[in-house]
mmCIF file of N, CA and C and ligand atoms in Angstrom:
data_model
loop_
_atom_site.group_PDB
_atom_site.id
_atom_site.type_symbol
_atom_site.label_atom_id
_atom_site.label_comp_id
_atom_site.label_asym_id
_atom_site.label_seq_id
_atom_site.Cartn_x
_atom_site.Cartn_y
_atom_site.Cartn_z
ATOM 1 N N MET A 1 -64.879 56.134 78.778
ATOM 2 C CA MET A 1 -65.401 57.158 79.050
ATOM 3 C C MET A 1 -65.728 58.192 77.890
ATOM 4 N N ALA A 2 -64.667 58.329 77.186
ATOM 5 C CA ALA A 2 -64.726 59.180 75.917
ATOM 6 C C ALA A 2 -65.734 58.598 75.187
ATOM 7 N N ARG A 3 -66.521 59.428 74.458
ATOM 8 C CA ARG A 3 -67.145 58.610 73.143
ATOM 9 C C ARG A 3 -66.312 58.903 72.227
ATOM 10 N N GLU A 4 -66.424 57.344 70.982
ATOM 11 C CA GLU A 4 -65.979 57.447 70.158
ATOM 12 C C GLU A 4 -66.909 58.211 68.857
ATOM 13 N N GLY A 5 -66.439 58.688 67.676
ATOM 14 C CA GLY A 5 -67.776 59.300 66.556
ATOM 15 C C GLY A 5 -67.940 60.792 66.724
ATOM 16 N N PRO A 6 -68.350 61.376 66.378
ATOM 17 C CA PRO A 6 -69.263 62.562 65.778
ATOM 18 C C PRO A 6 -69.670 62.821 67.284
ATOM 19 N N ARG A 7 -69.561 64.425 67.612
ATOM 20 C CA ARG A 7 -70.318 64.716 68.264
ATOM 21 C C ARG A 7 -70.723 65.980 67.862
ATOM 22 N N TYR A 8 -72.133 66.784 68.108
ATOM 23 C CA TYR A 8 -72.703 67.489 67.342
ATOM 24 C C TYR A 8 -73.254 68.835 68.613
ATOM 25 N N ASP A 9 -72.560 68.767 69.971
ATOM 26 C CA ASP A 9 -72.798 69.375 70.668
ATOM 27 C C ASP A 9 -71.551 70.547 70.952
ATOM 28 N N LEU A 10 -70.697 70.416 69.960
ATOM 29 C CA LEU A 10 -69.168 71.076 69.709
ATOM 30 C C LEU A 10 -69.350 71.725 69.066
ATOM 31 N N PRO A 11 -68.848 73.485 69.378
ATOM 32 C CA PRO A 11 -68.644 74.772 68.533
ATOM 33 C C PRO A 11 -67.574 74.276 67.814
ATOM 34 N N ALA A 12 -67.259 75.136 66.686
ATOM 35 C CA ALA A 12 -66.099 75.189 65.908
ATOM 36 C C ALA A 12 -65.834 76.372 66.141
ATOM 37 N N PRO A 13 -65.110 76.914 67.193
ATOM 38 C CA PRO A 13 -64.136 78.310 67.193
ATOM 39 C C PRO A 13 -63.541 78.576 66.062
ATOM 40 N N ASP A 14 -63.389 79.693 65.734
ATOM 41 C CA ASP A 14 -62.530 80.419 64.656
ATOM 42 C C ASP A 14 -62.227 81.602 65.459
ATOM 43 N N PRO A 15 -61.257 82.104 64.287
ATOM 44 C CA PRO A 15 -60.363 83.429 64.970
ATOM 45 C C PRO A 15 -61.372 84.521 65.304
ATOM 46 N N GLU A 16 -62.700 84.524 64.944
ATOM 47 C CA GLU A 16 -63.558 85.365 65.355
ATOM 48 C C GLU A 16 -64.543 85.085 66.826
ATOM 49 N N THR A 17 -64.308 84.054 67.177
ATOM 50 C CA THR A 17 -65.305 83.516 68.173
ATOM 51 C C THR A 17 -64.227 83.059 69.101
ATOM 52 N N GLN A 18 -62.875 82.877 69.080
ATOM 53 C CA GLN A 18 -61.775 82.118 70.062
ATOM 54 C C GLN A 18 -61.797 83.109 71.287
ATOM 55 N N PRO A 19 -62.041 84.274 71.680
ATOM 56 C CA PRO A 19 -61.956 84.800 72.676
ATOM 57 C C PRO A 19 -63.199 84.899 73.541
ATOM 58 N N PHE A 20 -64.615 84.649 72.420
ATOM 59 C CA PHE A 20 -65.544 83.930 73.390
ATOM 60 C C PHE A 20 -65.621 82.936 74.115
ATOM 61 N N TRP A 21 -64.910 81.205 73.391
ATOM 62 C CA TRP A 21 -64.454 80.390 74.115
ATOM 63 C C TRP A 21 -63.391 80.557 75.001
ATOM 64 N N ASP A 22 -62.799 80.998 75.181
ATOM 65 C CA ASP A 22 -61.450 81.097 75.882
ATOM 66 C C ASP A 22 -62.115 81.999 77.328
ATOM 67 N N ALA A 23 -63.283 82.907 77.409
ATOM 68 C CA ALA A 23 -63.582 83.684 78.143
ATOM 69 C C ALA A 23 -64.287 82.589 79.178
ATOM 70 N N ALA A 24 -65.204 81.868 78.336
ATOM 71 C CA ALA A 24 -66.447 81.244 78.924
ATOM 72 C C ALA A 24 -65.568 79.985 79.609
ATOM 73 N N ARG A 25 -64.515 79.646 79.267
ATOM 74 C CA ARG A 25 -63.235 78.397 80.118
ATOM 75 C C ARG A 25 -63.230 79.215 81.433
ATOM 76 N N ALA A 26 -63.189 80.543 80.933
ATOM 77 C CA ALA A 26 -62.627 81.296 82.770
ATOM 78 C C ALA A 26 -63.512 81.758 83.571
ATOM 79 N N GLY A 27 -64.959 81.773 82.857
ATOM 80 C CA GLY A 27 -65.987 81.844 83.578
ATOM 81 C C GLY A 27 -66.699 83.086 83.592
ATOM 82 N N THR A 28 -66.647 83.721 82.133
ATOM 83 C CA THR A 28 -66.822 85.260 81.785
ATOM 84 C C THR A 28 -67.896 85.065 80.238
ATOM 85 N N LEU A 29 -68.662 85.705 80.351
ATOM 86 C CA LEU A 29 -69.596 85.764 79.429
ATOM 87 C C LEU A 29 -69.117 87.040 78.748
ATOM 88 N N LEU A 30 -68.914 86.694 77.317
ATOM 89 C CA LEU A 30 -68.583 88.096 76.179
ATOM 90 C C LEU A 30 -69.472 88.236 75.377
ATOM 91 N N ILE A 31 -69.968 89.250 75.240
ATOM 92 C CA ILE A 31 -70.607 89.763 74.159
ATOM 93 C C ILE A 31 -69.964 91.127 73.482
ATOM 94 N N ARG A 32 -70.571 91.389 72.476
ATOM 95 C CA ARG A 32 -69.870 92.577 71.436
ATOM 96 C C ARG A 32 -70.700 93.872 71.293
ATOM 97 N N ARG A 33 -70.026 95.049 71.881
ATOM 98 C CA ARG A 33 -70.721 96.220 71.707
ATOM 99 C C ARG A 33 -70.234 97.053 70.718
ATOM 100 N N CYS A 34 -70.755 97.467 69.739
ATOM 101 C CA CYS A 34 -70.787 98.444 68.906
ATOM 102 C C CYS A 34 -69.862 99.952 69.530
ATOM 103 N N GLY A 35 -68.932 100.613 68.759
ATOM 104 C CA GLY A 35 -68.075 101.597 69.411
ATOM 105 C C GLY A 35 -68.883 102.783 69.034
ATOM 106 N N ASP A 36 -70.053 102.549 67.737
ATOM 107 C CA ASP A 36 -70.036 104.140 67.050
ATOM 108 C C ASP A 36 -71.782 104.121 67.727
ATOM 109 N N CYS A 37 -72.769 102.952 67.559
ATOM 110 C CA CYS A 37 -73.784 103.194 68.359
ATOM 111 C C CYS A 37 -74.607 102.695 69.540
ATOM 112 N N GLY A 38 -73.122 102.233 70.301
ATOM 113 C CA GLY A 38 -73.573 101.665 71.409
ATOM 114 C C GLY A 38 -74.533 100.615 71.783
ATOM 115 N N ARG A 39 -74.636 99.783 70.636
ATOM 116 C CA ARG A 39 -75.289 98.844 70.796
ATOM 117 C C ARG A 39 -74.625 97.557 71.225
ATOM 118 N N PHE A 40 -75.191 96.232 71.555
ATOM 119 C CA PHE A 40 -74.810 94.958 71.927
ATOM 120 C C PHE A 40 -75.466 94.374 71.157
ATOM 121 N N HIS A 41 -74.473 93.248 70.500
ATOM 122 C CA HIS A 41 -74.980 91.948 69.949
ATOM 123 C C HIS A 41 -74.167 90.551 70.499
ATOM 124 N N SER A 42 -74.726 89.649 70.086
ATOM 125 C CA SER A 42 -74.378 88.050 70.169
ATOM 126 C C SER A 42 -75.296 87.531 69.611
ATOM 127 N N TYR A 43 -74.629 86.077 68.519
ATOM 128 C CA TYR A 43 -73.498 85.977 68.760
ATOM 129 C C TYR A 43 -72.614 86.858 67.795
ATOM 130 N N PRO A 44 -71.070 86.795 68.074
ATOM 131 C CA PRO A 44 -70.219 87.714 67.974
ATOM 132 C C PRO A 44 -69.948 87.891 66.290
ATOM 133 N N ARG A 45 -70.287 88.797 65.916
ATOM 134 C CA ARG A 45 -69.847 89.091 64.323
ATOM 135 C C ARG A 45 -69.054 90.617 64.071
ATOM 136 N N PRO A 46 -68.259 90.387 63.318
ATOM 137 C CA PRO A 46 -67.159 91.895 62.806
ATOM 138 C C PRO A 46 -67.503 92.660 62.688
ATOM 139 N N PHE A 47 -68.670 93.041 62.798
ATOM 140 C CA PHE A 47 -69.648 94.480 62.381
ATOM 141 C C PHE A 47 -70.929 94.642 63.068
ATOM 142 N N CYS A 48 -71.470 95.662 63.621
ATOM 143 C CA CYS A 48 -72.373 95.658 63.907
ATOM 144 C C CYS A 48 -73.922 95.609 63.223
ATOM 145 N N PRO A 49 -74.402 94.670 63.912
ATOM 146 C CA PRO A 49 -75.659 94.334 62.532
ATOM 147 C C PRO A 49 -76.746 95.766 63.145
ATOM 148 N N VAL A 50 -76.583 96.689 63.821
ATOM 149 C CA VAL A 50 -77.743 97.775 63.934
ATOM 150 C C VAL A 50 -77.175 98.659 62.766
ATOM 151 N N CYS A 51 -75.867 98.907 63.260
ATOM 152 C CA CYS A 51 -75.630 100.116 61.923
ATOM 153 C C CYS A 51 -74.495 99.733 61.156
ATOM 154 N N TRP A 52 -73.892 98.812 60.646
ATOM 155 C CA TRP A 52 -72.471 98.037 59.885
ATOM 156 C C TRP A 52 -71.346 98.736 60.186
ATOM 157 N N SER A 53 -71.119 99.651 61.220
ATOM 158 C CA SER A 53 -69.725 99.719 62.076
ATOM 159 C C SER A 53 -69.049 98.597 62.001
ATOM 160 N N THR A 54 -67.868 98.826 61.918
ATOM 161 C CA THR A 54 -66.642 97.606 62.258
ATOM 162 C C THR A 54 -66.103 97.769 63.317
ATOM 163 N N ASN A 55 -66.405 99.029 63.801
ATOM 164 C CA ASN A 55 -65.634 99.864 65.432
ATOM 165 C C ASN A 55 -66.707 98.651 66.382
ATOM 166 N N VAL A 56 -66.251 97.400 66.270
ATOM 167 C CA VAL A 56 -67.079 96.254 67.561
ATOM 168 C C VAL A 56 -66.136 95.786 68.723
ATOM 169 N N GLU A 57 -66.549 96.122 70.098
ATOM 170 C CA GLU A 57 -65.332 95.400 70.984
ATOM 171 C C GLU A 57 -66.117 94.477 71.847
ATOM 172 N N TRP A 58 -65.367 93.797 72.301
ATOM 173 C CA TRP A 58 -65.707 92.644 73.693
ATOM 174 C C TRP A 58 -65.968 93.553 74.702
ATOM 175 N N VAL A 59 -67.322 93.104 75.106
ATOM 176 C CA VAL A 59 -67.105 93.660 76.959
ATOM 177 C C VAL A 59 -67.713 92.175 77.214
ATOM 178 N N GLU A 60 -67.442 92.451 79.118
ATOM 179 C CA GLU A 60 -68.046 91.386 79.696
ATOM 180 C C GLU A 60 -69.610 91.591 79.970
ATOM 181 N N ALA A 61 -70.416 90.388 79.828
ATOM 182 C CA ALA A 61 -71.939 90.830 79.897
ATOM 183 C C ALA A 61 -72.344 90.681 81.486
ATOM 184 N N SER A 62 -73.268 91.169 81.889
ATOM 185 C CA SER A 62 -73.725 91.237 83.134
ATOM 186 C C SER A 62 -73.976 89.686 83.711
ATOM 187 N N GLY A 63 -74.206 88.615 83.096
ATOM 188 C CA GLY A 63 -74.621 87.341 82.937
ATOM 189 C C GLY A 63 -75.818 87.280 83.521
ATOM 190 N N ARG A 64 -76.702 88.334 83.418
ATOM 191 C CA ARG A 64 -78.357 88.370 83.981
ATOM 192 C C ARG A 64 -79.212 88.277 82.576
ATOM 193 N N ALA A 65 -80.239 87.361 82.761
ATOM 194 C CA ALA A 65 -81.383 87.608 81.230
ATOM 195 C C ALA A 65 -82.588 86.845 81.828
ATOM 196 N N THR A 66 -83.428 87.048 81.206
ATOM 197 C CA THR A 66 -84.602 86.778 81.112
ATOM 198 C C THR A 66 -85.120 85.545 80.163
ATOM 199 N N LEU A 67 -85.921 84.514 80.715
ATOM 200 C CA LEU A 67 -86.463 83.729 79.613
ATOM 201 C C LEU A 67 -87.111 83.914 78.706
ATOM 202 N N TYR A 68 -87.368 83.820 77.055
ATOM 203 C CA TYR A 68 -87.746 84.326 76.085
ATOM 204 C C TYR A 68 -89.110 83.513 75.876
ATOM 205 N N THR A 69 -88.056 82.357 75.505
ATOM 206 C CA THR A 69 -88.755 81.102 74.964
ATOM 207 C C THR A 69 -88.124 79.826 75.162
ATOM 208 N N TRP A 70 -88.623 78.433 75.448
ATOM 209 C CA TRP A 70 -88.096 77.201 75.568
ATOM 210 C C TRP A 70 -89.071 76.200 75.031
ATOM 211 N N SER A 71 -88.012 74.859 75.043
ATOM 212 C CA SER A 71 -88.528 73.706 74.766
ATOM 213 C C SER A 71 -87.624 72.368 75.494
ATOM 214 N N VAL A 72 -88.607 71.879 75.572
ATOM 215 C CA VAL A 72 -88.224 70.406 76.582
ATOM 216 C C VAL A 72 -87.735 69.421 75.295
ATOM 217 N N VAL A 73 -86.462 69.219 75.370
ATOM 218 C CA VAL A 73 -86.098 68.245 74.527
ATOM 219 C C VAL A 73 -85.997 66.935 74.936
ATOM 220 N N ARG A 74 -86.989 66.099 74.204
ATOM 221 C CA ARG A 74 -86.834 64.903 75.086
ATOM 222 C C ARG A 74 -86.533 63.550 74.089
ATOM 223 N N ARG A 75 -86.251 64.098 72.791
ATOM 224 C CA ARG A 75 -85.814 62.843 71.535
ATOM 225 C C ARG A 75 -84.736 63.866 70.834
ATOM 226 N N ASN A 76 -83.317 63.570 70.692
ATOM 227 C CA ASN A 76 -82.646 64.281 69.935
ATOM 228 C C ASN A 76 -81.640 62.935 69.612
ATOM 229 N N ASP A 77 -81.584 62.453 68.156
ATOM 230 C CA ASP A 77 -80.846 61.231 68.053
ATOM 231 C C ASP A 77 -79.104 61.398 67.712
ATOM 232 N N LEU A 78 -78.721 62.907 67.499
ATOM 233 C CA LEU A 78 -77.548 63.115 67.621
ATOM 234 C C LEU A 78 -76.739 63.200 68.768
ATOM 235 N N PRO A 79 -75.791 62.316 68.497
ATOM 236 C CA PRO A 79 -74.750 62.472 69.707
ATOM 237 C C PRO A 79 -73.992 63.688 69.974
ATOM 238 N N PRO A 80 -73.634 63.629 70.934
ATOM 239 C CA PRO A 80 -74.200 63.084 72.216
ATOM 240 C C PRO A 80 -75.644 63.207 73.156
ATOM 241 N N PHE A 81 -76.604 64.024 72.323
ATOM 242 C CA PHE A 81 -77.868 64.007 72.844
ATOM 243 C C PHE A 81 -78.264 63.092 73.663
ATOM 244 N N PRO A 82 -78.454 61.845 72.772
ATOM 245 C CA PRO A 82 -79.197 60.622 73.353
ATOM 246 C C PRO A 82 -79.067 60.413 75.224
ATOM 247 N N GLU A 83 -78.154 60.887 75.078
ATOM 248 C CA GLU A 83 -77.794 60.636 76.773
ATOM 249 C C GLU A 83 -78.224 61.777 77.826
ATOM 250 N N ARG A 84 -78.536 63.102 77.117
ATOM 251 C CA ARG A 84 -78.950 64.164 77.683
ATOM 252 C C ARG A 84 -80.331 64.304 77.896
ATOM 253 N N VAL A 85 -80.876 63.994 77.457
ATOM 254 C CA VAL A 85 -82.558 63.975 76.830
ATOM 255 C C VAL A 85 -83.216 63.593 78.306
ATOM 256 N N PRO A 86 -84.331 64.229 78.962
ATOM 257 C CA PRO A 86 -84.730 65.373 78.339
ATOM 258 C C PRO A 86 -83.740 66.622 78.926
ATOM 259 N N TYR A 87 -83.820 67.900 77.956
ATOM 260 C CA TYR A 87 -82.967 69.037 78.236
ATOM 261 C C TYR A 87 -83.548 70.129 77.472
ATOM 262 N N VAL A 88 -83.725 71.161 78.179
ATOM 263 C CA VAL A 88 -84.214 72.530 77.832
ATOM 264 C C VAL A 88 -83.201 73.172 76.820
ATOM 265 N N ALA A 89 -83.757 73.363 76.088
ATOM 266 C CA ALA A 89 -83.256 74.136 74.965
ATOM 267 C C ALA A 89 -84.260 75.822 74.868
ATOM 268 N N ALA A 90 -83.419 76.592 74.719
ATOM 269 C CA ALA A 90 -84.064 78.133 75.178
ATOM 270 C C ALA A 90 -83.114 79.061 74.811
ATOM 271 N N VAL A 91 -84.232 80.244 74.416
ATOM 272 C CA VAL A 91 -83.486 81.417 74.135
ATOM 273 C C VAL A 91 -83.907 82.574 75.189
ATOM 274 N N VAL A 92 -82.963 83.018 75.482
ATOM 275 C CA VAL A 92 -82.904 83.773 76.615
ATOM 276 C C VAL A 92 -82.908 85.846 76.011
ATOM 277 N N ASP A 93 -83.000 86.436 76.680
ATOM 278 C CA ASP A 93 -82.872 87.963 76.430
ATOM 279 C C ASP A 93 -81.617 88.332 77.557
ATOM 280 N N LEU A 94 -80.782 88.716 77.085
ATOM 281 C CA LEU A 94 -79.723 88.955 77.806
ATOM 282 C C LEU A 94 -79.825 90.193 78.371
ATOM 283 N N ASP A 95 -79.770 90.946 79.799
ATOM 284 C CA ASP A 95 -80.232 92.454 80.511
ATOM 285 C C ASP A 95 -79.554 93.381 79.157
ATOM 286 N N GLU A 96 -78.564 93.099 78.706
ATOM 287 C CA GLU A 96 -77.572 94.163 77.866
ATOM 288 C C GLU A 96 -78.681 94.065 76.326
ATOM 289 N N GLY A 97 -79.965 93.350 76.249
ATOM 290 C CA GLY A 97 -79.977 93.285 74.849
ATOM 291 C C GLY A 97 -80.369 92.043 73.907
ATOM 292 N N PRO A 98 -78.959 92.073 73.788
ATOM 293 C CA PRO A 98 -78.938 90.768 72.629
ATOM 294 C C PRO A 98 -80.112 89.193 72.857
ATOM 295 N N ARG A 99 -80.196 88.747 72.117
ATOM 296 C CA ARG A 99 -81.223 87.246 72.263
ATOM 297 C C ARG A 99 -79.991 86.134 72.068
ATOM 298 N N MET A 100 -80.363 85.005 72.973
ATOM 299 C CA MET A 100 -79.196 84.213 72.897
ATOM 300 C C MET A 100 -79.497 82.810 73.033
ATOM 301 N N MET A 101 -79.130 81.818 71.969
ATOM 302 C CA MET A 101 -79.690 80.430 72.295
ATOM 303 C C MET A 101 -78.783 79.974 73.413
ATOM 304 N N THR A 102 -79.206 79.166 74.251
ATOM 305 C CA THR A 102 -78.755 78.301 75.284
ATOM 306 C C THR A 102 -79.369 77.346 75.957
ATOM 307 N N ASN A 103 -78.914 76.516 77.056
ATOM 308 C CA ASN A 103 -79.868 76.276 78.200
ATOM 309 C C ASN A 103 -80.513 76.473 79.055
ATOM 310 N N VAL A 104 -81.351 76.060 79.675
ATOM 311 C CA VAL A 104 -81.541 76.324 81.304
ATOM 312 C C VAL A 104 -81.477 75.072 81.737
ATOM 313 N N VAL A 105 -80.830 74.939 82.957
ATOM 314 C CA VAL A 105 -80.430 74.038 83.809
ATOM 315 C C VAL A 105 -80.989 74.520 85.807
ATOM 316 N N ASP A 106 -80.913 73.447 86.285
ATOM 317 C CA ASP A 106 -81.086 73.837 87.883
ATOM 318 C C ASP A 106 -82.467 73.770 87.825
ATOM 319 N N CYS A 107 -83.486 73.850 86.930
ATOM 320 C CA CYS A 107 -85.116 74.054 87.087
ATOM 321 C C CYS A 107 -86.069 73.284 86.773
ATOM 322 N N GLU A 108 -86.782 72.698 87.353
ATOM 323 C CA GLU A 108 -88.233 71.880 87.034
ATOM 324 C C GLU A 108 -89.047 72.380 86.057
ATOM 325 N N PHE A 109 -88.964 71.491 84.881
ATOM 326 C CA PHE A 109 -89.650 71.800 83.530
ATOM 327 C C PHE A 109 -90.918 72.834 83.717
ATOM 328 N N ASP A 110 -91.809 72.525 84.892
ATOM 329 C CA ASP A 110 -93.009 72.793 84.858
ATOM 330 C C ASP A 110 -93.120 74.316 85.450
ATOM 331 N N ALA A 111 -91.621 74.621 86.274
ATOM 332 C CA ALA A 111 -91.475 75.875 86.957
ATOM 333 C C ALA A 111 -90.627 77.144 85.615
ATOM 334 N N LEU A 112 -90.579 76.681 84.675
ATOM 335 C CA LEU A 112 -90.202 77.580 83.355
ATOM 336 C C LEU A 112 -91.380 78.506 83.071
ATOM 337 N N GLU A 113 -90.807 79.605 82.839
ATOM 338 C CA GLU A 113 -91.969 80.712 82.495
ATOM 339 C C GLU A 113 -91.192 81.811 81.919
ATOM 340 N N ILE A 114 -91.849 82.347 81.030
ATOM 341 C CA ILE A 114 -91.598 83.686 79.964
ATOM 342 C C ILE A 114 -91.272 84.580 81.299
ATOM 343 N N GLY A 115 -90.307 85.120 80.751
ATOM 344 C CA GLY A 115 -89.954 86.384 81.576
ATOM 345 C C GLY A 115 -89.196 85.903 83.375
ATOM 346 N N MET A 116 -88.901 84.713 83.293
ATOM 347 C CA MET A 116 -88.376 84.669 84.590
ATOM 348 C C MET A 116 -86.659 84.561 84.701
ATOM 349 N N PRO A 117 -86.372 85.632 85.547
ATOM 350 C CA PRO A 117 -84.818 86.106 85.961
ATOM 351 C C PRO A 117 -84.065 84.885 85.599
ATOM 352 N N LEU A 118 -82.653 84.846 84.988
ATOM 353 C CA LEU A 118 -81.856 84.044 84.706
ATOM 354 C C LEU A 118 -80.342 84.340 85.445
ATOM 355 N N GLU A 119 -79.859 83.781 85.675
ATOM 356 C CA GLU A 119 -78.455 83.927 85.650
ATOM 357 C C GLU A 119 -77.406 83.048 84.828
ATOM 358 N N VAL A 120 -76.350 83.287 84.485
ATOM 359 C CA VAL A 120 -75.353 82.277 83.726
ATOM 360 C C VAL A 120 -74.603 81.619 84.720
ATOM 361 N N LEU A 121 -74.376 80.076 83.839
ATOM 362 C CA LEU A 121 -73.068 79.703 84.765
ATOM 363 C C LEU A 121 -72.971 78.805 83.659
ATOM 364 N N PHE A 122 -71.290 78.318 83.690
ATOM 365 C CA PHE A 122 -70.628 77.857 83.138
ATOM 366 C C PHE A 122 -70.427 75.841 82.948
ATOM 367 N N GLN A 123 -70.730 75.610 82.067
ATOM 368 C CA GLN A 123 -70.665 74.094 81.920
ATOM 369 C C GLN A 123 -69.477 73.339 81.046
ATOM 370 N N GLU A 124 -68.665 72.431 81.760
ATOM 371 C CA GLU A 124 -67.830 71.771 80.917
ATOM 372 C C GLU A 124 -68.622 71.093 79.951
ATOM 373 N N THR A 125 -68.611 71.180 78.522
ATOM 374 C CA THR A 125 -68.925 70.620 77.576
ATOM 375 C C THR A 125 -67.905 69.274 76.942
ATOM 376 N N SER A 126 -66.663 69.558 77.217
ATOM 377 C CA SER A 126 -65.594 68.698 76.930
ATOM 378 C C SER A 126 -64.306 69.329 77.147
ATOM 379 N N ALA A 127 -63.317 68.465 76.831
ATOM 380 C CA ALA A 127 -62.134 69.216 77.908
ATOM 381 C C ALA A 127 -61.847 70.282 77.199
ATOM 382 N N ASP A 128 -61.962 70.712 76.274
ATOM 383 C CA ASP A 128 -61.586 71.754 75.592
ATOM 384 C C ASP A 128 -62.743 72.695 75.401
ATOM 385 N N VAL A 129 -64.188 72.388 75.655
ATOM 386 C CA VAL A 129 -64.777 73.869 75.510
ATOM 387 C C VAL A 129 -65.843 73.935 76.751
ATOM 388 N N THR A 130 -66.163 74.963 77.508
ATOM 389 C CA THR A 130 -66.967 74.928 78.438
ATOM 390 C C THR A 130 -68.131 76.264 77.775
ATOM 391 N N SER A 131 -69.469 75.566 78.090
ATOM 392 C CA SER A 131 -70.756 76.823 77.442
ATOM 393 C C SER A 131 -71.480 77.190 78.332
ATOM 394 N N PRO A 132 -71.581 78.668 78.133
ATOM 395 C CA PRO A 132 -72.589 79.194 79.142
ATOM 396 C C PRO A 132 -74.340 78.567 78.888
ATOM 397 N N VAL A 133 -74.498 78.480 80.141
ATOM 398 C CA VAL A 133 -76.157 78.075 80.290
ATOM 399 C C VAL A 133 -76.591 79.271 81.211
ATOM 400 N N PHE A 134 -77.681 78.898 81.382
ATOM 401 C CA PHE A 134 -78.377 79.620 82.368
ATOM 402 C C PHE A 134 -79.402 78.633 83.437
ATOM 403 N N ARG A 135 -79.158 79.575 84.450
ATOM 404 C CA ARG A 135 -80.176 78.592 85.890
ATOM 405 C C ARG A 135 -81.276 79.877 86.134
ATOM 406 N N PRO A 136 -82.304 79.624 86.938
ATOM 407 C CA PRO A 136 -83.106 80.910 87.657
ATOM 408 C C PRO A 136 -82.148 81.370 88.330
ATOM 409 N N ARG A 137 -82.495 82.759 88.668
ATOM 410 C CA ARG A 137 -81.711 83.794 89.228
ATOM 411 C C ARG A 137 -81.798 83.429 90.710
ATOM 412 N N GLY A 138 -80.843 83.516 91.534
ATOM 413 C CA GLY A 138 -80.992 82.771 93.222
ATOM 414 C C GLY A 138 -81.355 81.523 93.383
ATOM 415 N N ALA A 139 -81.267 80.665 92.115
ATOM 416 C CA ALA A 139 -81.355 79.086 92.618
ATOM 417 C C ALA A 139 -80.683 78.759 93.779
ATOM 418 N N GLU A 140 -79.283 78.970 93.686
ATOM 419 C CA GLU A 140 -78.338 78.473 94.445
ATOM 420 C C GLU A 140 -78.421 78.828 95.782
ATOM 421 N N ARG A 141 -78.739 80.300 95.875
ATOM 422 C CA ARG A 141 -79.236 80.592 97.033
ATOM 423 C C ARG A 141 -80.231 80.237 97.944
ATOM 424 N N ALA A 142 -81.262 80.023 96.922
ATOM 425 C CA ALA A 142 -82.599 79.341 97.528
ATOM 426 C C ALA A 142 -82.193 77.885 98.006
ATOM 427 N N ASP A 143 -81.452 77.238 97.727
ATOM 428 C CA ASP A 143 -81.358 75.911 97.881
ATOM 429 C C ASP A 143 -80.344 75.744 99.091
ATOM 430 N N ARG A 144 -79.264 76.552 99.256
ATOM 431 C CA ARG A 144 -78.487 76.552 100.307
ATOM 432 C C ARG A 144 -79.560 76.783 101.478
ATOM 433 N N GLY A 145 -80.479 78.192 101.136
ATOM 434 C CA GLY A 145 -81.453 78.360 102.265
ATOM 435 C C GLY A 145 -82.073 77.286 102.949
ATOM 436 N N ALA A 146 -82.886 76.534 102.060
ATOM 437 C CA ALA A 146 -83.639 75.328 102.588
ATOM 438 C C ALA A 146 -82.846 74.052 103.048
ATOM 439 N N ALA A 147 -81.408 74.297 103.194
ATOM 440 C CA ALA A 147 -80.790 73.148 103.557
ATOM 441 C C ALA A 147 -80.668 73.093 105.056
HETATM 442 ZN ZN1 LIG B 201 -73.677 100.329 65.661
#
């Protein structure tokens, strides 16, 4: 079942980003807030990209976002992506402000729309890594309602 060889879908956590990946495994999306100017940022950096303060802290994001742009990837030769195509590579705007690269799941490609409301969910990428991805907001409720 487990693939041999390199995988190009796994992050390389370091001390700076490990809390983000630990939180994702626990089902929480973390972003960083600047204690001086109050702005949020993602990906995590040891300083605020707006005012350069090093007074930054982890905070739990709402998990709500809107779709900024996307691409339906139909070919990717780097393992393990050949087994996953087609998939949606996306950039989303978190409600807190930061723009984040991710995937959109649980959505027909034709239904994707700029500005559509999304919510985070967490997908197990490997035994050690869980990744935040997004789906249309309310999709799960709509599915249940239709059943
Ligand atoms: Zn700042």
